[in-house]
Amino acid sequence: MALKATIHKVQLQIADMDRHYYADHALTVARHPSETDERMMVRLLAFALNADEALAFGRGVSTTDEPDLWRQDLTGTIDQWIQLGQPDEKAIRRACGRARQVIIYTYSGNGAAIWWEQIAGKLATLDNLTVVDIDPASVQALAALATKGMTLSAMMQDGGVWLTSPDNSVEVHLTVRKSSMAQR
């Protein structure tokens, strides 16, 4: 018998002063049995950082032909493809060919640094690719916010990122490893 996803209900208030985006989102996040709290919270963080009315979660960890999050226009063209972790070069190139903008969020510390060192040169020509590393201490602190029913506020200002629950606040440290031409 297959294990079922754990459902998390999230009330997410976003104040992104850098992009001038202010909205409340009621989200239902399905956490796959193999997914950790850390990864689920990184998905929520990625949603907050790229929030838009059209941004949606992909079908999940076990679906290889979809990203973790994506935004499509009304014609079905993929405007934004957001992937977590350390995808291989082929998957990244395929995503860059399908979407106007691809963002990869890494979050495994030294493992992500080694991955980037090995793959950076091969991806240098991809003008629609952005790679952002999330500090492992920030990821651990985010995981501590995870509950089945979450009320969170995300604030982005001058490149800083804070995620706050009624009981705790986390400053998230990001390092941009590669910035796409679209974001410059």
PDB file of C-alpha atoms in Angstrom, residues 93-162:
ATOM      1  CA  ARG A  93      19.033  22.491 -20.671  1.00  0.00           C
ATOM      2  CA  ARG A  94      15.634  20.916 -21.373  1.00  0.00           C
ATOM      3  CA  ALA A  95      13.960  23.327 -18.909  1.00  0.00           C
ATOM      4  CA  CYS A  96      15.776  26.327 -20.433  1.00  0.00           C
ATOM      5  CA  GLY A  97      14.502  25.262 -23.848  1.00  0.00           C
ATOM      6  CA  ARG A  98      10.914  25.032 -22.615  1.00  0.00           C
ATOM      7  CA  ALA A  99      10.650  28.142 -20.407  1.00  0.00           C
ATOM      8  CA  ARG A 100      11.379  31.834 -20.738  1.00  0.00           C
ATOM      9  CA  GLN A 101      13.056  31.850 -17.319  1.00  0.00           C
ATOM     10  CA  VAL A 102      14.454  28.980 -15.233  1.00  0.00           C
ATOM     11  CA  ILE A 103      15.342  29.351 -11.559  1.00  0.00           C
ATOM     12  CA  ILE A 104      17.101  26.647  -9.570  1.00  0.00           C
ATOM     13  CA  TYR A 105      17.186  26.875  -5.776  1.00  0.00           C
ATOM     14  CA  THR A 106      19.883  24.749  -4.153  1.00  0.00           C
ATOM     15  CA  TYR A 107      19.834  24.170  -0.403  1.00  0.00           C
ATOM     16  CA  SER A 108      22.301  21.454   0.572  1.00  0.00           C
ATOM     17  CA  GLY A 109      25.302  23.562   1.541  1.00  0.00           C
ATOM     18  CA  ASN A 110      28.611  21.986   0.589  1.00  0.00           C
ATOM     19  CA  GLY A 111      26.910  19.465  -1.718  1.00  0.00           C
ATOM     20  CA  ALA A 112      25.382  22.338  -3.694  1.00  0.00           C
ATOM     21  CA  ALA A 113      28.736  24.114  -3.884  1.00  0.00           C
ATOM     22  CA  ILE A 114      30.401  20.988  -5.299  1.00  0.00           C
ATOM     23  CA  TRP A 115      27.528  20.479  -7.772  1.00  0.00           C
ATOM     24  CA  TRP A 116      27.821  24.081  -8.956  1.00  0.00           C
ATOM     25  CA  GLU A 117      31.598  23.857  -9.296  1.00  0.00           C
ATOM     26  CA  GLN A 118      31.194  20.842 -11.588  1.00  0.00           C
ATOM     27  CA  ILE A 119      28.363  22.208 -13.726  1.00  0.00           C
ATOM     28  CA  ALA A 120      28.782  26.016 -13.832  1.00  0.00           C
ATOM     29  CA  GLY A 121      31.004  26.142 -16.914  1.00  0.00           C
ATOM     30  CA  LYS A 122      28.619  23.946 -18.895  1.00  0.00           C
ATOM     31  CA  LEU A 123      25.670  26.277 -18.126  1.00  0.00           C
ATOM     32  CA  ALA A 124      27.389  29.637 -18.669  1.00  0.00           C
ATOM     33  CA  THR A 125      25.736  30.210 -22.069  1.00  0.00           C
ATOM     34  CA  LEU A 126      22.164  29.734 -20.795  1.00  0.00           C
ATOM     35  CA  ASP A 127      20.919  33.334 -20.621  1.00  0.00           C
ATOM     36  CA  ASN A 128      17.546  32.422 -19.093  1.00  0.00           C
ATOM     37  CA  LEU A 129      18.990  30.499 -16.117  1.00  0.00           C
ATOM     38  CA  THR A 130      19.284  31.755 -12.551  1.00  0.00           C
ATOM     39  CA  VAL A 131      20.822  29.652  -9.768  1.00  0.00           C
ATOM     40  CA  VAL A 132      20.298  30.669  -6.123  1.00  0.00           C
ATOM     41  CA  ASP A 133      21.768  28.921  -3.087  1.00  0.00           C
ATOM     42  CA  ILE A 134      19.881  28.976   0.219  1.00  0.00           C
ATOM     43  CA  ASP A 135      22.082  28.825   3.304  1.00  0.00           C
ATOM     44  CA  PRO A 136      21.678  25.445   5.107  1.00  0.00           C
ATOM     45  CA  ALA A 137      21.180  27.160   8.489  1.00  0.00           C
ATOM     46  CA  SER A 138      18.287  29.121   6.975  1.00  0.00           C
ATOM     47  CA  VAL A 139      16.779  25.900   5.628  1.00  0.00           C
ATOM     48  CA  GLN A 140      16.959  24.260   9.073  1.00  0.00           C
ATOM     49  CA  ALA A 141      15.316  27.310  10.657  1.00  0.00           C
ATOM     50  CA  LEU A 142      12.561  27.243   8.004  1.00  0.00           C
ATOM     51  CA  ALA A 143      11.886  23.568   8.727  1.00  0.00           C
ATOM     52  CA  ALA A 144      11.183  24.498  12.345  1.00  0.00           C
ATOM     53  CA  LEU A 145       8.241  26.610  11.096  1.00  0.00           C
ATOM     54  CA  ALA A 146       6.563  23.611   9.411  1.00  0.00           C
ATOM     55  CA  THR A 147       3.175  22.540  10.763  1.00  0.00           C
ATOM     56  CA  LYS A 148       0.037  21.126   9.121  1.00  0.00           C
ATOM     57  CA  GLY A 149      -1.658  24.508   9.416  1.00  0.00           C
ATOM     58  CA  MET A 150       0.690  27.441   8.874  1.00  0.00           C
ATOM     59  CA  THR A 151       0.181  31.170   8.969  1.00  0.00           C
ATOM     60  CA  LEU A 152       3.270  32.789   7.496  1.00  0.00           C
ATOM     61  CA  SER A 153       4.368  36.225   6.407  1.00  0.00           C
ATOM     62  CA  ALA A 154       7.122  36.710   3.863  1.00  0.00           C
ATOM     63  CA  MET A 155       8.880  40.030   3.511  1.00  0.00           C
ATOM     64  CA  MET A 156      11.451  40.852   0.881  1.00  0.00           C
ATOM     65  CA  GLN A 157      13.250  44.195   0.957  1.00  0.00           C
ATOM     66  CA  ASP A 158      16.588  45.357  -0.479  1.00  0.00           C
ATOM     67  CA  GLY A 159      17.546  41.766  -1.251  1.00  0.00           C
ATOM     68  CA  GLY A 160      16.778  40.581   2.297  1.00  0.00           C
ATOM     69  CA  VAL A 161      14.236  37.827   2.952  1.00  0.00           C
ATOM     70  CA  TRP A 162      12.320  37.104   6.167  1.00  0.00           C
TER      71      TRP A 162
END
